[in-house]
Amino acid sequence: MTLPLVVGVDGSDGSLLAVDWAAEEAARHDIPLRLVYASRWERYETGVPSEGTERPSERVLAEHIVASAAERAAQRCRDVKVTTDILPDDAAYALLREGDNAHALVTGSRGRGELTGLLLGSVGLAVAARAHCPVIVVRGDRAGLTGGHERILLGAGEPATAHEAVRFAFREAEARACALYVVRAWRCPAHEVGNQLALAEIARQYEGKASALLDVLLGEAMAAHPKVDVRSVTAEGPAHRILVDRSAAADLVVVGARRRHGHVGLQLGRVAHTLLHHAQCPVAVVPQAE
């Protein structure tokens, strides 16, 4: 069975951008698109006796939102199979359950009712931090949202969190027929920088370790995807700042995230957390189970 690309919709501008992006993503991978609206009101409403023939306004709104989103997706990519559902639960919990049978989850950067000052909505953050499938938060400028840069950016993390992200990034680059830029950031520990005479040699050692790690991480994926144009680099500095800066010239930035079994809290490192709030293109958080 082909797993669908699942999008959380709520009628906000952010979710409409997510629908547009996801429709094109589903077309690229030739997979179905599932649009879901979740609301606790649906749960409470089912146990309340109906008075008269009029349906509750929340139900009417939900039906309108999913129908409009489905029409928008169909107009954008007519060959994509689109289904919809209205789920009686909190949006974050509903999407996390959907993620158990999804190719990936897609959300907007902010939803309906979110405070305008938030850099990332609470639903998007909760889903990206807990889901066991890839999560894409759609954000950024027009060029990044429409694939105008023709490049995927992969932040190469530690092996414990990076292998699934590497595979995801290669599949994306292949489906888009675009270049894959891989960046491994490195820094000299503060206690090593005191001796200025040895600083250059120490820097070369850390850069060499970063380069060697790239070879290990990318070798298998490069063999499996020989047509992907891979351009790997090392860069000195904080990884979260480097990737945010380089996201301005990317159509998608991909990072890994560790998922610890039995851990129920938010599971996002500093790099992923920063990108979700500040990246200038869509962000894919790809979990790696321990």
Short mmCIF file of C-alpha atoms in Angstrom, two decimals:
data_model
loop_
_atom_site.label_atom_id
_atom_site.label_comp_id
_atom_site.label_asym_id
_atom_site.label_seq_id
_atom_site.Cartn_x
_atom_site.Cartn_y
_atom_site.Cartn_z
CA MET A 1 0.00 0.00 0.00
CA THR A 2 1.29 3.44 -0.94
CA LEU A 3 1.36 5.72 2.09
CA PRO A 4 -0.17 9.18 1.59
CA LEU A 5 1.33 12.59 2.19
CA VAL A 6 -0.77 13.98 5.06
CA VAL A 7 -1.44 17.70 5.43
CA GLY A 8 -2.99 19.41 8.43
CA VAL A 9 -5.44 22.08 7.22
CA ASP A 10 -7.31 24.71 9.19
CA GLY A 11 -8.12 27.44 6.66
CA SER A 12 -5.21 29.69 7.64
CA ASP A 13 -2.88 31.25 5.09
CA GLY A 14 -0.10 29.01 6.39
CA SER A 15 -2.11 25.83 5.81
CA LEU A 16 -3.06 26.93 2.29
CA LEU A 17 0.62 27.34 1.45
CA ALA A 18 1.18 23.88 2.93
CA VAL A 19 -1.55 22.44 0.68
CA ASP A 20 0.05 24.01 -2.41
CA TRP A 21 3.48 22.70 -1.49
CA ALA A 22 2.20 19.25 -0.57
CA ALA A 23 0.19 18.85 -3.78
CA GLU A 24 3.33 19.37 -5.84
CA GLU A 25 5.32 17.10 -3.53
CA ALA A 26 2.71 14.33 -3.92
CA ALA A 27 2.86 14.72 -7.70
CA ARG A 28 6.67 14.46 -7.67
CA HIS A 29 6.57 11.20 -5.72
CA ASP A 30 3.37 9.87 -7.34
CA ILE A 31 1.64 9.32 -4.00
CA PRO A 32 -1.86 10.23 -2.73
CA LEU A 33 -2.58 13.37 -0.74
CA ARG A 34 -4.65 13.24 2.45
CA LEU A 35 -6.00 16.50 3.90
CA VAL A 36 -7.16 16.42 7.52
CA TYR A 37 -8.87 18.93 9.75
CA ALA A 38 -8.86 18.22 13.48
CA SER A 39 -10.97 19.82 16.19
CA ARG A 40 -11.93 18.85 19.73
CA TRP A 41 -15.37 20.30 19.01
CA GLU A 42 -16.09 17.28 16.82
CA ARG A 43 -15.61 14.98 19.83
CA TYR A 44 -17.87 16.98 22.14
CA GLU A 45 -20.51 17.64 19.51
CA THR A 46 -21.22 13.94 18.88
CA GLY A 47 -22.60 13.52 22.39
CA VAL A 48 -24.81 16.60 22.35
CA PRO A 49 -28.44 16.23 21.18
CA SER A 50 -29.12 18.22 18.03
CA GLU A 51 -31.85 20.85 18.18
CA GLY A 52 -33.53 21.54 14.88
CA THR A 53 -32.10 20.77 11.46
CA GLU A 54 -29.21 23.23 11.43
CA ARG A 55 -25.75 21.77 11.76
CA PRO A 56 -23.35 23.32 14.30
CA SER A 57 -21.30 26.15 12.84
CA GLU A 58 -18.02 24.41 13.72
CA ARG A 59 -18.97 21.39 11.61
CA VAL A 60 -19.97 23.59 8.69
CA LEU A 61 -16.67 25.45 8.98
CA ALA A 62 -14.68 22.19 9.06
CA GLU A 63 -16.44 20.84 5.97
CA HIS A 64 -15.85 24.10 4.14
CA ILE A 65 -12.16 24.12 5.05
CA VAL A 66 -11.43 20.57 3.85
CA ALA A 67 -13.54 20.96 0.71
CA SER A 68 -11.78 24.23 -0.22
CA ALA A 69 -8.37 22.71 0.47
CA ALA A 70 -9.19 19.65 -1.65
CA GLU A 71 -10.36 21.84 -4.54
CA ARG A 72 -7.21 23.94 -4.28
CA ALA A 73 -4.98 20.85 -4.36
CA ALA A 74 -6.87 19.33 -7.30
CA GLN A 75 -6.57 22.53 -9.31
CA ARG A 76 -2.85 22.70 -8.63
CA CYS A 77 -2.06 19.05 -9.48
CA ARG A 78 -4.97 17.33 -11.21
CA ASP A 79 -3.34 13.90 -11.37
CA VAL A 80 -2.91 13.61 -7.59
CA LYS A 81 -5.52 11.55 -5.73
CA VAL A 82 -6.91 13.69 -2.89
CA THR A 83 -8.89 12.48 0.13
CA THR A 84 -10.10 14.41 3.16
CA ASP A 85 -11.16 13.72 6.74
CA ILE A 86 -12.42 15.61 9.79
CA LEU A 87 -10.98 14.21 13.01
CA PRO A 88 -12.49 14.68 16.51
CA ASP A 89 -9.31 15.45 18.43
CA ASP A 90 -6.66 17.99 19.24
CA ALA A 91 -4.80 18.93 16.04
CA ALA A 92 -1.33 17.90 17.22
CA TYR A 93 -2.46 14.51 18.56
CA ALA A 94 -4.51 13.80 15.46
CA LEU A 95 -1.59 14.52 13.15
CA LEU A 96 0.79 12.44 15.25
CA ARG A 97 -1.56 9.46 14.89
CA GLU A 98 -1.86 10.11 11.17
CA GLY A 99 1.92 10.03 10.96
CA ASP A 100 1.94 6.34 11.85
CA ASN A 101 0.60 5.64 8.35
CA ALA A 102 2.00 8.52 6.34
CA HIS A 103 4.79 9.05 3.83
CA ALA A 104 5.31 12.35 5.69
CA LEU A 105 3.34 15.02 7.57
CA VAL A 106 3.08 18.58 6.26
CA THR A 107 2.01 21.64 8.25
CA GLY A 108 2.05 25.38 7.79
CA SER A 109 4.27 27.57 9.90
CA ARG A 110 1.31 29.01 11.83
CA GLY A 111 -2.29 27.97 12.09
CA ARG A 112 -5.66 29.65 12.51
CA GLY A 113 -5.89 31.22 15.94
CA GLU A 114 -2.13 31.25 16.58
CA LEU A 115 -0.67 34.44 17.99
CA THR A 116 0.80 36.52 15.17
CA GLY A 117 4.02 37.01 17.12
CA LEU A 118 4.82 33.29 17.10
CA LEU A 119 7.62 32.28 14.75
CA LEU A 120 6.22 28.75 14.57
CA GLY A 121 2.80 27.60 15.67
CA SER A 122 2.37 25.23 18.59
CA VAL A 123 0.91 22.44 16.40
CA GLY A 124 3.80 22.50 13.94
CA LEU A 125 6.35 22.47 16.75
CA ALA A 126 4.68 19.62 18.63
CA VAL A 127 4.34 17.47 15.51
CA ALA A 128 7.92 18.08 14.33
CA ALA A 129 9.22 17.25 17.80
CA ARG A 130 7.33 13.97 18.28
CA ALA A 131 6.35 12.37 14.97
CA HIS A 132 7.90 9.09 13.90
CA CYS A 133 7.75 9.98 10.20
CA PRO A 134 9.30 12.95 8.38
CA VAL A 135 7.63 16.29 9.09
CA ILE A 136 7.81 19.22 6.70
CA VAL A 137 6.96 22.70 7.98
CA VAL A 138 6.20 24.93 5.01
CA ARG A 139 7.70 28.39 5.36
CA GLY A 140 9.97 30.75 3.43
CA ASP A 141 9.97 33.12 0.48
CA ARG A 142 8.36 32.60 -2.94
CA ALA A 143 11.53 31.24 -4.57
CA GLY A 144 11.97 28.61 -1.87
CA LEU A 145 8.31 27.63 -1.84
CA THR A 146 8.14 27.16 -5.61
CA GLY A 147 11.47 25.37 -6.07
CA GLY A 148 13.15 28.30 -7.75
CA HIS A 149 16.60 27.63 -6.30
CA GLU A 150 16.81 24.06 -7.62
CA ARG A 151 18.77 22.80 -4.63
CA ILE A 152 18.17 20.79 -1.48
CA LEU A 153 20.21 21.63 1.63
CA LEU A 154 21.12 18.84 4.04
CA GLY A 155 22.55 19.54 7.46
CA ALA A 156 24.83 16.57 8.16
CA GLY A 157 24.54 15.77 11.85
CA GLU A 158 25.91 12.97 13.97
CA PRO A 159 25.48 9.38 12.75
CA ALA A 160 22.97 8.71 15.55
CA THR A 161 20.55 11.20 13.99
CA ALA A 162 21.62 11.54 10.37
CA HIS A 163 21.19 8.35 8.32
CA GLU A 164 17.43 8.62 7.72
CA ALA A 165 17.80 12.33 6.94
CA VAL A 166 20.51 11.52 4.38
CA ARG A 167 18.30 8.98 2.63
CA PHE A 168 15.36 11.40 2.65
CA ALA A 169 17.45 14.23 1.20
CA PHE A 170 18.79 12.04 -1.61
CA ARG A 171 15.28 10.88 -2.54
CA GLU A 172 14.10 14.49 -2.62
CA ALA A 173 16.99 15.64 -4.79
CA GLU A 174 16.42 12.74 -7.19
CA ALA A 175 12.67 13.39 -7.45
CA ARG A 176 13.29 17.08 -8.13
CA ALA A 177 16.31 16.48 -10.41
CA CYS A 178 18.18 19.18 -8.49
CA ALA A 179 21.51 19.53 -6.71
CA LEU A 180 22.00 18.33 -3.14
CA TYR A 181 24.20 20.56 -0.99
CA VAL A 182 25.45 18.84 2.15
CA VAL A 183 26.98 20.90 4.97
CA ARG A 184 28.85 19.62 7.99
CA ALA A 185 29.64 22.35 10.52
CA TRP A 186 32.64 22.11 12.83
CA ARG A 187 34.16 24.17 15.65
CA CYS A 188 37.30 24.03 17.75
CA PRO A 189 36.53 23.51 21.45
CA ALA A 190 37.29 26.64 23.47
CA HIS A 191 40.02 24.98 25.51
CA GLU A 192 41.92 24.13 22.31
CA VAL A 193 42.10 27.68 20.98
CA GLY A 194 44.46 29.15 23.56
CA ASN A 195 47.69 28.32 21.74
CA GLN A 196 47.66 30.59 18.69
CA LEU A 197 50.73 28.91 17.16
CA ALA A 198 48.91 25.59 17.03
CA LEU A 199 45.51 27.03 16.06
CA ALA A 200 45.86 26.43 12.32
CA GLU A 201 46.88 22.81 12.82
CA ILE A 202 44.06 22.21 15.30
CA ALA A 203 41.57 23.72 12.85
CA ARG A 204 42.81 21.42 10.09
CA GLN A 205 42.31 18.43 12.36
CA TYR A 206 38.70 19.31 13.16
CA GLU A 207 37.94 20.14 9.55
CA GLY A 208 39.47 16.81 8.54
CA LYS A 209 37.24 14.97 11.01
CA ALA A 210 34.19 16.76 9.59
CA SER A 211 35.18 15.84 6.05
CA ALA A 212 35.74 12.19 7.01
CA LEU A 213 32.32 12.04 8.66
CA LEU A 214 30.74 13.32 5.43
CA ASP A 215 32.40 10.49 3.51
CA VAL A 216 30.96 7.94 5.93
CA LEU A 217 27.45 9.42 5.93
CA LEU A 218 27.14 9.93 2.19
CA GLY A 219 28.90 6.90 0.74
CA GLU A 220 25.99 4.45 0.73
CA ALA A 221 23.40 7.01 -0.44
CA MET A 222 25.64 8.26 -3.25
CA ALA A 223 26.01 4.69 -4.50
CA ALA A 224 22.23 4.19 -4.37
CA HIS A 225 21.51 7.49 -6.16
CA PRO A 226 24.33 7.95 -8.68
CA LYS A 227 22.46 10.58 -10.71
CA VAL A 228 22.17 13.03 -7.82
CA ASP A 229 24.55 15.98 -8.09
CA VAL A 230 26.10 16.06 -4.60
CA ARG A 231 28.15 19.01 -3.38
CA SER A 232 29.45 18.50 0.14
CA VAL A 233 31.32 21.09 2.17
CA THR A 234 32.55 21.65 5.70
CA ALA A 235 32.03 25.01 7.36
CA GLU A 236 33.43 26.46 10.57
CA GLY A 237 30.84 27.86 12.95
CA PRO A 238 27.56 27.06 14.74
CA ALA A 239 25.52 24.64 12.64
CA HIS A 240 22.19 26.36 13.33
CA ARG A 241 23.44 29.73 12.07
CA ILE A 242 25.16 28.28 9.02
CA LEU A 243 22.06 26.37 7.92
CA VAL A 244 19.69 29.29 8.51
CA ASP A 245 21.92 31.52 6.36
CA ARG A 246 22.19 28.92 3.58
CA SER A 247 18.47 28.17 3.64
CA ALA A 248 17.95 31.46 1.77
CA ALA A 249 19.28 29.74 -1.38
CA ALA A 250 17.48 26.39 -0.94
CA ASP A 251 14.07 24.91 -1.76
CA LEU A 252 14.13 22.58 1.25
CA VAL A 253 16.45 22.13 4.21
CA VAL A 254 16.66 18.65 5.72
CA VAL A 255 17.87 17.77 9.22
CA GLY A 256 17.70 14.67 11.38
CA ALA A 257 16.18 14.28 14.83
CA ARG A 258 16.65 11.58 17.44
CA ARG A 259 13.61 9.68 18.70
CA ARG A 260 14.16 7.96 22.05
CA HIS A 261 11.78 5.08 22.77
CA GLY A 262 9.61 5.76 25.80
CA HIS A 263 10.42 9.49 25.83
CA VAL A 264 7.24 11.60 25.60
CA GLY A 265 8.66 15.13 25.67
CA LEU A 266 9.77 17.34 22.81
CA GLN A 267 12.67 15.72 20.95
CA LEU A 268 14.31 18.44 18.91
CA GLY A 269 17.93 19.53 18.97
CA ARG A 270 19.03 23.13 18.75
CA VAL A 271 19.65 22.98 15.00
CA ALA A 272 16.19 21.66 14.10
CA HIS A 273 14.49 23.98 16.58
CA THR A 274 16.25 27.04 15.15
CA LEU A 275 15.49 26.10 11.55
CA LEU A 276 11.81 25.56 12.29
CA HIS A 277 11.63 29.11 13.60
CA HIS A 278 14.00 30.95 11.29
CA ALA A 279 14.69 29.05 8.03
CA GLN A 280 13.94 30.88 4.80
CA CYS A 281 12.57 27.79 3.03
CA PRO A 282 10.52 24.71 4.00
CA VAL A 283 12.12 22.52 6.68
CA ALA A 284 12.04 18.71 6.79
CA VAL A 285 12.72 17.10 10.17
CA VAL A 286 13.49 13.41 9.65
CA PRO A 287 13.44 11.18 12.76
CA GLN A 288 16.03 8.54 13.51
CA ALA A 289 14.89 5.93 16.02
CA GLU A 290 17.36 4.74 18.66
#
